[in-house]
Amino acid sequence: MEVELRQLRCLVAIVDEGTFTDAAIALGVSQAAVSRTLAALERALGVRLLRRTSRAVTPTATGQRVVAHARRVLAEVAELVRDAGSGQGALRIGYAWAALGRHTLPFQRRWGAAHPEAGLHLVRVNSPTAGLLEGMCDLAVVRRTLDDRRFDSAIVGLERRLCAMAADDPLARRRSVRLADLAGRVLLVDRRTGTTTPDLWPADARPATEEIHDVDDWLTVIATGRCIGMTAESTANQYRRPGVVYRPVRDAEPVAVRLAWWRDDPHPAGQAVLELLTDLYRAG
């Protein structure tokens, strides 16, 4: 048997009101219905929850624990109903490695000023959909095309590609580098969420690669000088690390920054976010 919300409401009402009769009045049902509902809950859980005497109804030790859980569950359900009904819950925007680079803080401030009723949370989720598929965000900032037809996306701006290298790397003395300068190096890549693949180079001049799945680990390895990395400009803005420098790659195509959402369930704030991000990237 499954536990139902009405059973939890009944249990809490009995404890709060003190008697089955008063609980029935509070719930707008008969006293017999209260008794049946409590009995069904006790059968479902396989435990006794209440002690009944001629004077009072009190929870058993197990009943006290169940009541505490029931209050939390009912509060969460009430919050879920309010959030879904108002459409004004906290907006969660996911990203994999870097949020919006130098635009992150202006976006947060402008959104807060324009929409004080809607909280904003940026959530880092290192998955191909930056948390959309996992249900961890409402919208996602991604820097690669989503092939899954369940999602839609729109480009909000472009970012330069930068090479990350150890501060004492010979290439660090240059103001910029070319793809050919990196061909003989070992390149750290994240095949799930990263923006760099060996396909950026000609087939006969591709660098060796090693795979990694976290930006902090990526930076730690690069700082040793054993490997280099290539990334969108936003990573350099968000992750400054002693021992690591970033140099523009002059002949590499820029990275498209996209806002993504569920095709069949677009978030009510999606259009406003899309317009604000586009304005920020357009303004530079």
PDB file of C-alpha atoms in Angstrom:
ATOM      1  CA  MET A   1       0.000   0.000   0.000  1.00  0.00           C
ATOM      2  CA  GLU A   2       1.114   3.551  -0.690  1.00  0.00           C
ATOM      3  CA  VAL A   3       1.077   6.501   1.687  1.00  0.00           C
ATOM      4  CA  GLU A   4      -1.224   9.294   0.511  1.00  0.00           C
ATOM      5  CA  LEU A   5      -1.089  13.005   1.267  1.00  0.00           C
ATOM      6  CA  ARG A   6      -4.641  12.952   2.679  1.00  0.00           C
ATOM      7  CA  GLN A   7      -3.505  10.357   5.219  1.00  0.00           C
ATOM      8  CA  LEU A   8      -0.620  12.565   6.332  1.00  0.00           C
ATOM      9  CA  ARG A   9      -2.972  15.559   6.601  1.00  0.00           C
ATOM     10  CA  CYS A  10      -5.329  13.461   8.698  1.00  0.00           C
ATOM     11  CA  LEU A  11      -2.564  12.353  11.074  1.00  0.00           C
ATOM     12  CA  VAL A  12      -1.296  15.910  11.568  1.00  0.00           C
ATOM     13  CA  ALA A  13      -4.836  17.191  12.124  1.00  0.00           C
ATOM     14  CA  ILE A  14      -5.495  14.585  14.834  1.00  0.00           C
ATOM     15  CA  VAL A  15      -2.275  15.500  16.646  1.00  0.00           C
ATOM     16  CA  ASP A  16      -2.870  19.245  16.312  1.00  0.00           C
ATOM     17  CA  GLU A  17      -6.559  19.174  17.279  1.00  0.00           C
ATOM     18  CA  GLY A  18      -6.190  16.607  20.037  1.00  0.00           C
ATOM     19  CA  THR A  19      -9.238  14.459  19.259  1.00  0.00           C
ATOM     20  CA  PHE A  20     -10.716  12.600  16.298  1.00  0.00           C
ATOM     21  CA  THR A  21     -13.862  14.694  16.568  1.00  0.00           C
ATOM     22  CA  ASP A  22     -12.022  17.995  16.344  1.00  0.00           C
ATOM     23  CA  ALA A  23      -9.810  16.674  13.554  1.00  0.00           C
ATOM     24  CA  ALA A  24     -12.930  15.731  11.588  1.00  0.00           C
ATOM     25  CA  ILE A  25     -14.303  19.258  12.019  1.00  0.00           C
ATOM     26  CA  ALA A  26     -10.990  20.813  10.900  1.00  0.00           C
ATOM     27  CA  LEU A  27     -10.826  18.571   7.833  1.00  0.00           C
ATOM     28  CA  GLY A  28     -14.501  18.891   6.957  1.00  0.00           C
ATOM     29  CA  VAL A  29     -15.149  15.140   7.046  1.00  0.00           C
ATOM     30  CA  SER A  30     -16.882  12.673   9.341  1.00  0.00           C
ATOM     31  CA  GLN A  31     -15.252  11.212  12.444  1.00  0.00           C
ATOM     32  CA  ALA A  32     -15.606   7.763  10.876  1.00  0.00           C
ATOM     33  CA  ALA A  33     -13.644   8.969   7.823  1.00  0.00           C
ATOM     34  CA  VAL A  34     -10.847  10.195  10.111  1.00  0.00           C
ATOM     35  CA  SER A  35     -10.700   6.811  11.840  1.00  0.00           C
ATOM     36  CA  ARG A  36     -10.625   4.922   8.515  1.00  0.00           C
ATOM     37  CA  THR A  37      -7.922   7.190   7.081  1.00  0.00           C
ATOM     38  CA  LEU A  38      -5.664   6.812  10.118  1.00  0.00           C
ATOM     39  CA  ALA A  39      -6.166   3.029  10.112  1.00  0.00           C
ATOM     40  CA  ALA A  40      -5.190   2.907   6.435  1.00  0.00           C
ATOM     41  CA  LEU A  41      -2.019   4.911   7.137  1.00  0.00           C
ATOM     42  CA  GLU A  42      -1.041   2.606  10.008  1.00  0.00           C
ATOM     43  CA  ARG A  43      -1.593  -0.440   7.786  1.00  0.00           C
ATOM     44  CA  ALA A  44       0.507   1.107   5.009  1.00  0.00           C
ATOM     45  CA  LEU A  45       3.383   1.819   7.414  1.00  0.00           C
ATOM     46  CA  GLY A  46       2.951  -1.346   9.460  1.00  0.00           C
ATOM     47  CA  VAL A  47       3.196   0.521  12.762  1.00  0.00           C
ATOM     48  CA  ARG A  48       0.940   2.036  15.392  1.00  0.00           C
ATOM     49  CA  LEU A  49       1.055   5.823  15.299  1.00  0.00           C
ATOM     50  CA  LEU A  50      -1.361   7.002  18.023  1.00  0.00           C
ATOM     51  CA  ARG A  51      -2.429   5.995  21.524  1.00  0.00           C
ATOM     52  CA  ARG A  52      -6.089   6.652  22.303  1.00  0.00           C
ATOM     53  CA  THR A  53      -7.427   7.007  25.840  1.00  0.00           C
ATOM     54  CA  SER A  54     -10.718   8.296  27.135  1.00  0.00           C
ATOM     55  CA  ARG A  55      -9.151  11.722  27.608  1.00  0.00           C
ATOM     56  CA  ALA A  56      -6.598  12.268  24.852  1.00  0.00           C
ATOM     57  CA  VAL A  57      -4.892  11.077  21.705  1.00  0.00           C
ATOM     58  CA  THR A  58      -1.077  11.073  21.802  1.00  0.00           C
ATOM     59  CA  PRO A  59       1.535   9.929  19.262  1.00  0.00           C
ATOM     60  CA  THR A  60       3.626   6.855  19.910  1.00  0.00           C
ATOM     61  CA  ALA A  61       7.410   7.231  19.666  1.00  0.00           C
ATOM     62  CA  THR A  62       7.234   6.139  16.029  1.00  0.00           C
ATOM     63  CA  GLY A  63       4.208   8.364  15.551  1.00  0.00           C
ATOM     64  CA  GLN A  64       6.184  11.417  16.690  1.00  0.00           C
ATOM     65  CA  ARG A  65       8.801  10.752  14.028  1.00  0.00           C
ATOM     66  CA  VAL A  66       6.172  10.169  11.342  1.00  0.00           C
ATOM     67  CA  VAL A  67       4.356  13.385  12.289  1.00  0.00           C
ATOM     68  CA  ALA A  68       7.594  15.371  11.980  1.00  0.00           C
ATOM     69  CA  HIS A  69       8.206  13.906   8.510  1.00  0.00           C
ATOM     70  CA  ALA A  70       4.570  14.498   7.543  1.00  0.00           C
ATOM     71  CA  ARG A  71       4.784  18.186   8.437  1.00  0.00           C
ATOM     72  CA  ARG A  72       7.846  18.597   6.232  1.00  0.00           C
ATOM     73  CA  VAL A  73       6.246  16.730   3.326  1.00  0.00           C
ATOM     74  CA  LEU A  74       3.048  18.771   3.521  1.00  0.00           C
ATOM     75  CA  ALA A  75       5.030  22.022   3.712  1.00  0.00           C
ATOM     76  CA  GLU A  76       7.045  21.041   0.628  1.00  0.00           C
ATOM     77  CA  VAL A  77       3.884  20.169  -1.285  1.00  0.00           C
ATOM     78  CA  ALA A  78       2.309  23.492  -0.336  1.00  0.00           C
ATOM     79  CA  GLU A  79       5.423  25.318  -1.542  1.00  0.00           C
ATOM     80  CA  LEU A  80       5.368  23.318  -4.797  1.00  0.00           C
ATOM     81  CA  VAL A  81       1.744  24.333  -5.422  1.00  0.00           C
ATOM     82  CA  ARG A  82       2.465  28.001  -4.709  1.00  0.00           C
ATOM     83  CA  ASP A  83       5.550  27.993  -6.937  1.00  0.00           C
ATOM     84  CA  ALA A  84       3.838  26.269  -9.857  1.00  0.00           C
ATOM     85  CA  GLY A  85       0.746  28.447  -9.582  1.00  0.00           C
ATOM     86  CA  SER A  86       2.516  31.793  -9.352  1.00  0.00           C
ATOM     87  CA  GLY A  87       5.188  31.204 -11.991  1.00  0.00           C
ATOM     88  CA  GLN A  88       7.396  33.444  -9.867  1.00  0.00           C
ATOM     89  CA  GLY A  89       9.645  30.942  -8.166  1.00  0.00           C
ATOM     90  CA  ALA A  90      13.393  31.317  -8.146  1.00  0.00           C
ATOM     91  CA  LEU A  91      14.807  31.114 -11.673  1.00  0.00           C
ATOM     92  CA  ARG A  92      17.605  28.549 -11.976  1.00  0.00           C
ATOM     93  CA  ILE A  93      20.050  28.929 -14.855  1.00  0.00           C
ATOM     94  CA  GLY A  94      22.507  26.098 -15.359  1.00  0.00           C
ATOM     95  CA  TYR A  95      25.955  26.170 -16.919  1.00  0.00           C
ATOM     96  CA  ALA A  96      28.688  23.581 -17.345  1.00  0.00           C
ATOM     97  CA  TRP A  97      32.084  25.299 -16.969  1.00  0.00           C
ATOM     98  CA  ALA A  98      31.627  29.056 -16.987  1.00  0.00           C
ATOM     99  CA  ALA A  99      28.453  31.073 -16.624  1.00  0.00           C
ATOM    100  CA  LEU A 100      28.512  34.286 -18.666  1.00  0.00           C
ATOM    101  CA  GLY A 101      32.073  35.448 -18.175  1.00  0.00           C
ATOM    102  CA  ARG A 102      32.336  39.194 -17.702  1.00  0.00           C
ATOM    103  CA  HIS A 103      28.590  39.477 -18.287  1.00  0.00           C
ATOM    104  CA  THR A 104      27.715  37.364 -15.238  1.00  0.00           C
ATOM    105  CA  LEU A 105      27.605  40.129 -12.646  1.00  0.00           C
ATOM    106  CA  PRO A 106      25.849  42.691 -14.906  1.00  0.00           C
ATOM    107  CA  PHE A 107      23.258  40.033 -15.760  1.00  0.00           C
ATOM    108  CA  GLN A 108      22.611  39.255 -12.091  1.00  0.00           C
ATOM    109  CA  ARG A 109      22.299  42.924 -11.163  1.00  0.00           C
ATOM    110  CA  ARG A 110      20.095  43.909 -14.086  1.00  0.00           C
ATOM    111  CA  TRP A 111      17.853  40.906 -13.622  1.00  0.00           C
ATOM    112  CA  GLY A 112      17.467  41.635  -9.910  1.00  0.00           C
ATOM    113  CA  ALA A 113      16.595  45.272 -10.607  1.00  0.00           C
ATOM    114  CA  ALA A 114      14.047  44.432 -13.313  1.00  0.00           C
ATOM    115  CA  HIS A 115      12.527  41.356 -11.610  1.00  0.00           C
ATOM    116  CA  PRO A 116      12.810  41.788  -7.821  1.00  0.00           C
ATOM    117  CA  GLU A 117       9.997  39.275  -7.317  1.00  0.00           C
ATOM    118  CA  ALA A 118      11.905  36.448  -9.031  1.00  0.00           C
ATOM    119  CA  GLY A 119      15.069  35.167  -7.386  1.00  0.00           C
ATOM    120  CA  LEU A 120      17.959  34.079  -9.589  1.00  0.00           C
ATOM    121  CA  HIS A 121      20.311  31.155  -8.995  1.00  0.00           C
ATOM    122  CA  LEU A 122      23.221  30.197 -11.255  1.00  0.00           C
ATOM    123  CA  VAL A 123      23.903  26.471 -10.961  1.00  0.00           C
ATOM    124  CA  ARG A 124      27.049  24.723 -12.236  1.00  0.00           C
ATOM    125  CA  VAL A 125      26.219  21.250 -13.566  1.00  0.00           C
ATOM    126  CA  ASN A 126      28.870  19.576 -15.689  1.00  0.00           C
ATOM    127  CA  SER A 127      26.553  17.738 -18.052  1.00  0.00           C
ATOM    128  CA  PRO A 128      25.876  18.205 -21.795  1.00  0.00           C
ATOM    129  CA  THR A 129      22.631  20.075 -21.043  1.00  0.00           C
ATOM    130  CA  ALA A 130      24.073  21.968 -18.040  1.00  0.00           C
ATOM    131  CA  GLY A 131      21.399  20.541 -15.769  1.00  0.00           C
ATOM    132  CA  LEU A 132      18.306  20.824 -17.979  1.00  0.00           C
ATOM    133  CA  LEU A 133      17.895  17.090 -18.535  1.00  0.00           C
ATOM    134  CA  GLU A 134      18.590  16.396 -14.870  1.00  0.00           C
ATOM    135  CA  GLY A 135      15.875  18.819 -13.733  1.00  0.00           C
ATOM    136  CA  MET A 136      18.396  20.958 -11.872  1.00  0.00           C
ATOM    137  CA  CYS A 137      17.667  24.179 -13.762  1.00  0.00           C
ATOM    138  CA  ASP A 138      14.936  25.950 -15.744  1.00  0.00           C
ATOM    139  CA  LEU A 139      17.198  27.390 -18.468  1.00  0.00           C
ATOM    140  CA  ALA A 140      20.782  26.604 -19.409  1.00  0.00           C
ATOM    141  CA  VAL A 141      23.751  28.429 -20.887  1.00  0.00           C
ATOM    142  CA  VAL A 142      25.525  26.035 -23.241  1.00  0.00           C
ATOM    143  CA  ARG A 143      28.397  26.455 -25.677  1.00  0.00           C
ATOM    144  CA  ARG A 144      27.744  23.546 -27.988  1.00  0.00           C
ATOM    145  CA  THR A 145      24.782  22.486 -30.098  1.00  0.00           C
ATOM    146  CA  LEU A 146      22.210  20.304 -28.334  1.00  0.00           C
ATOM    147  CA  ASP A 147      21.285  17.470 -30.697  1.00  0.00           C
ATOM    148  CA  ASP A 148      18.426  16.318 -28.470  1.00  0.00           C
ATOM    149  CA  ARG A 149      15.173  17.449 -30.137  1.00  0.00           C
ATOM    150  CA  ARG A 150      13.523  17.829 -26.754  1.00  0.00           C
ATOM    151  CA  PHE A 151      15.391  21.114 -26.345  1.00  0.00           C
ATOM    152  CA  ASP A 152      15.361  24.443 -28.152  1.00  0.00           C
ATOM    153  CA  SER A 153      18.117  27.036 -28.005  1.00  0.00           C
ATOM    154  CA  ALA A 154      19.060  30.443 -29.354  1.00  0.00           C
ATOM    155  CA  ILE A 155      22.453  32.095 -29.744  1.00  0.00           C
ATOM    156  CA  VAL A 156      22.863  35.100 -27.450  1.00  0.00           C
ATOM    157  CA  GLY A 157      26.457  35.987 -28.338  1.00  0.00           C
ATOM    158  CA  LEU A 158      29.943  34.921 -29.354  1.00  0.00           C
ATOM    159  CA  GLU A 159      33.140  34.507 -27.306  1.00  0.00           C
ATOM    160  CA  ARG A 160      36.759  34.301 -28.399  1.00  0.00           C
ATOM    161  CA  ARG A 161      38.652  31.048 -28.067  1.00  0.00           C
ATOM    162  CA  LEU A 162      41.600  31.255 -25.708  1.00  0.00           C
ATOM    163  CA  CYS A 163      44.501  28.910 -25.053  1.00  0.00           C
ATOM    164  CA  ALA A 164      45.202  28.194 -21.386  1.00  0.00           C
ATOM    165  CA  MET A 165      48.806  27.367 -20.533  1.00  0.00           C
ATOM    166  CA  ALA A 166      51.281  27.400 -17.686  1.00  0.00           C
ATOM    167  CA  ALA A 167      52.641  30.856 -16.887  1.00  0.00           C
ATOM    168  CA  ASP A 168      56.191  29.718 -17.697  1.00  0.00           C
ATOM    169  CA  ASP A 169      55.237  28.118 -21.027  1.00  0.00           C
ATOM    170  CA  PRO A 170      57.286  29.541 -23.946  1.00  0.00           C
ATOM    171  CA  LEU A 171      54.028  30.476 -25.696  1.00  0.00           C
ATOM    172  CA  ALA A 172      53.010  32.589 -22.696  1.00  0.00           C
ATOM    173  CA  ARG A 173      55.479  35.267 -23.842  1.00  0.00           C
ATOM    174  CA  ARG A 174      53.313  35.883 -26.916  1.00  0.00           C
ATOM    175  CA  ARG A 175      50.268  38.133 -27.014  1.00  0.00           C
ATOM    176  CA  SER A 176      48.347  35.522 -29.069  1.00  0.00           C
ATOM    177  CA  VAL A 177      48.876  32.110 -30.652  1.00  0.00           C
ATOM    178  CA  ARG A 178      47.719  30.167 -33.719  1.00  0.00           C
ATOM    179  CA  LEU A 179      46.287  26.661 -33.991  1.00  0.00           C
ATOM    180  CA  ALA A 180      49.502  25.472 -35.658  1.00  0.00           C
ATOM    181  CA  ASP A 181      51.476  26.518 -32.550  1.00  0.00           C
ATOM    182  CA  LEU A 182      49.489  23.998 -30.509  1.00  0.00           C
ATOM    183  CA  ALA A 183      49.605  21.024 -32.861  1.00  0.00           C
ATOM    184  CA  GLY A 184      52.499  19.298 -31.122  1.00  0.00           C
ATOM    185  CA  ARG A 185      51.142  19.728 -27.612  1.00  0.00           C
ATOM    186  CA  VAL A 186      48.883  17.617 -25.349  1.00  0.00           C
ATOM    187  CA  LEU A 187      45.424  19.150 -25.192  1.00  0.00           C
ATOM    188  CA  LEU A 188      43.080  18.630 -22.220  1.00  0.00           C
ATOM    189  CA  VAL A 189      39.470  18.227 -23.400  1.00  0.00           C
ATOM    190  CA  ASP A 190      36.071  17.551 -21.861  1.00  0.00           C
ATOM    191  CA  ARG A 191      34.230  15.548 -24.518  1.00  0.00           C
ATOM    192  CA  ARG A 192      30.890  15.799 -22.713  1.00  0.00           C
ATOM    193  CA  THR A 193      30.587  19.551 -22.271  1.00  0.00           C
ATOM    194  CA  GLY A 194      33.698  21.207 -23.697  1.00  0.00           C
ATOM    195  CA  THR A 195      33.922  23.436 -26.758  1.00  0.00           C
ATOM    196  CA  THR A 196      37.212  22.066 -28.088  1.00  0.00           C
ATOM    197  CA  THR A 197      37.749  18.978 -30.233  1.00  0.00           C
ATOM    198  CA  PRO A 198      40.700  17.877 -32.422  1.00  0.00           C
ATOM    199  CA  ASP A 199      38.506  18.713 -35.434  1.00  0.00           C
ATOM    200  CA  LEU A 200      39.579  22.340 -35.069  1.00  0.00           C
ATOM    201  CA  TRP A 201      42.937  21.299 -36.582  1.00  0.00           C
ATOM    202  CA  PRO A 202      43.690  19.765 -39.987  1.00  0.00           C
ATOM    203  CA  ALA A 203      43.605  15.974 -39.930  1.00  0.00           C
ATOM    204  CA  ASP A 204      47.381  15.707 -40.305  1.00  0.00           C
ATOM    205  CA  ALA A 205      48.206  18.268 -37.595  1.00  0.00           C
ATOM    206  CA  ARG A 206      46.001  17.481 -34.637  1.00  0.00           C
ATOM    207  CA  PRO A 207      47.350  17.606 -31.081  1.00  0.00           C
ATOM    208  CA  ALA A 208      47.291  14.634 -28.758  1.00  0.00           C
ATOM    209  CA  THR A 209      44.471  14.788 -26.217  1.00  0.00           C
ATOM    210  CA  GLU A 210      43.745  13.768 -22.660  1.00  0.00           C
ATOM    211  CA  GLU A 211      40.247  13.773 -21.223  1.00  0.00           C
ATOM    212  CA  ILE A 212      39.120  15.597 -18.100  1.00  0.00           C
ATOM    213  CA  HIS A 213      35.699  16.404 -16.646  1.00  0.00           C
ATOM    214  CA  ASP A 214      36.059  19.313 -14.236  1.00  0.00           C
ATOM    215  CA  VAL A 215      37.309  22.858 -14.688  1.00  0.00           C
ATOM    216  CA  ASP A 216      39.269  22.870 -11.421  1.00  0.00           C
ATOM    217  CA  ASP A 217      41.117  19.676 -12.373  1.00  0.00           C
ATOM    218  CA  TRP A 218      41.692  21.152 -15.846  1.00  0.00           C
ATOM    219  CA  LEU A 219      43.363  24.226 -14.378  1.00  0.00           C
ATOM    220  CA  THR A 220      45.437  22.182 -11.928  1.00  0.00           C
ATOM    221  CA  VAL A 221      46.927  20.033 -14.689  1.00  0.00           C
ATOM    222  CA  ILE A 222      47.559  22.995 -16.993  1.00  0.00           C
ATOM    223  CA  ALA A 223      49.442  24.823 -14.234  1.00  0.00           C
ATOM    224  CA  THR A 224      51.989  21.984 -14.168  1.00  0.00           C
ATOM    225  CA  GLY A 225      52.921  22.655 -17.815  1.00  0.00           C
ATOM    226  CA  ARG A 226      52.224  19.071 -18.866  1.00  0.00           C
ATOM    227  CA  CYS A 227      49.170  19.991 -20.946  1.00  0.00           C
ATOM    228  CA  ILE A 228      47.456  23.006 -22.450  1.00  0.00           C
ATOM    229  CA  GLY A 229      43.767  23.763 -22.872  1.00  0.00           C
ATOM    230  CA  MET A 230      41.489  25.697 -25.182  1.00  0.00           C
ATOM    231  CA  THR A 231      38.313  27.273 -23.951  1.00  0.00           C
ATOM    232  CA  ALA A 232      35.778  30.050 -24.387  1.00  0.00           C
ATOM    233  CA  GLU A 233      36.679  33.510 -23.146  1.00  0.00           C
ATOM    234  CA  SER A 234      34.195  33.242 -20.291  1.00  0.00           C
ATOM    235  CA  THR A 235      36.372  30.624 -18.585  1.00  0.00           C
ATOM    236  CA  ALA A 236      39.248  33.099 -18.355  1.00  0.00           C
ATOM    237  CA  ASN A 237      36.921  35.685 -16.824  1.00  0.00           C
ATOM    238  CA  GLN A 238      35.488  33.301 -14.262  1.00  0.00           C
ATOM    239  CA  TYR A 239      38.532  31.203 -13.387  1.00  0.00           C
ATOM    240  CA  ARG A 240      41.744  33.083 -12.757  1.00  0.00           C
ATOM    241  CA  ARG A 241      44.358  30.731 -11.363  1.00  0.00           C
ATOM    242  CA  PRO A 242      47.944  31.493 -10.255  1.00  0.00           C
ATOM    243  CA  GLY A 243      50.330  29.779 -12.643  1.00  0.00           C
ATOM    244  CA  VAL A 244      47.860  29.756 -15.564  1.00  0.00           C
ATOM    245  CA  VAL A 245      47.617  32.356 -18.326  1.00  0.00           C
ATOM    246  CA  TYR A 246      45.236  32.696 -21.264  1.00  0.00           C
ATOM    247  CA  ARG A 247      46.159  33.801 -24.781  1.00  0.00           C
ATOM    248  CA  PRO A 248      43.775  34.413 -27.714  1.00  0.00           C
ATOM    249  CA  VAL A 249      43.913  31.904 -30.593  1.00  0.00           C
ATOM    250  CA  ARG A 250      43.871  34.187 -33.621  1.00  0.00           C
ATOM    251  CA  ASP A 251      42.729  31.725 -36.291  1.00  0.00           C
ATOM    252  CA  ALA A 252      40.148  29.760 -34.275  1.00  0.00           C
ATOM    253  CA  GLU A 253      36.453  30.403 -34.822  1.00  0.00           C
ATOM    254  CA  PRO A 254      34.622  32.005 -31.899  1.00  0.00           C
ATOM    255  CA  VAL A 255      32.401  29.988 -29.577  1.00  0.00           C
ATOM    256  CA  ALA A 256      28.634  30.490 -29.857  1.00  0.00           C
ATOM    257  CA  VAL A 257      26.905  31.015 -26.507  1.00  0.00           C
ATOM    258  CA  ARG A 258      23.368  29.627 -26.434  1.00  0.00           C
ATOM    259  CA  LEU A 259      20.443  29.809 -24.052  1.00  0.00           C
ATOM    260  CA  ALA A 260      18.609  26.466 -23.993  1.00  0.00           C
ATOM    261  CA  TRP A 261      15.203  25.351 -22.686  1.00  0.00           C
ATOM    262  CA  TRP A 262      12.706  22.493 -22.882  1.00  0.00           C
ATOM    263  CA  ARG A 263      10.881  22.670 -26.216  1.00  0.00           C
ATOM    264  CA  ASP A 264       7.494  21.589 -24.830  1.00  0.00           C
ATOM    265  CA  ASP A 265       7.775  23.497 -21.535  1.00  0.00           C
ATOM    266  CA  PRO A 266       9.430  26.886 -22.049  1.00  0.00           C
ATOM    267  CA  HIS A 267       9.957  28.835 -18.843  1.00  0.00           C
ATOM    268  CA  PRO A 268       7.820  31.994 -18.487  1.00  0.00           C
ATOM    269  CA  ALA A 269      10.976  34.064 -17.914  1.00  0.00           C
ATOM    270  CA  GLY A 270      12.817  32.590 -20.900  1.00  0.00           C
ATOM    271  CA  GLN A 271      12.128  35.418 -23.343  1.00  0.00           C
ATOM    272  CA  ALA A 272      13.176  38.082 -20.847  1.00  0.00           C
ATOM    273  CA  VAL A 273      16.419  36.229 -20.103  1.00  0.00           C
ATOM    274  CA  LEU A 274      17.094  35.770 -23.817  1.00  0.00           C
ATOM    275  CA  GLU A 275      16.642  39.471 -24.522  1.00  0.00           C
ATOM    276  CA  LEU A 276      18.806  40.592 -21.600  1.00  0.00           C
ATOM    277  CA  LEU A 277      21.659  38.237 -22.460  1.00  0.00           C
ATOM    278  CA  THR A 278      21.547  39.232 -26.111  1.00  0.00           C
ATOM    279  CA  ASP A 279      21.740  42.910 -25.125  1.00  0.00           C
ATOM    280  CA  LEU A 280      24.711  42.263 -22.838  1.00  0.00           C
ATOM    281  CA  TYR A 281      26.691  40.347 -25.462  1.00  0.00           C
ATOM    282  CA  ARG A 282      25.806  42.842 -28.181  1.00  0.00           C
ATOM    283  CA  ALA A 283      27.061  45.707 -26.017  1.00  0.00           C
ATOM    284  CA  GLY A 284      30.354  43.863 -25.564  1.00  0.00           C
TER     285      GLY A 284
END
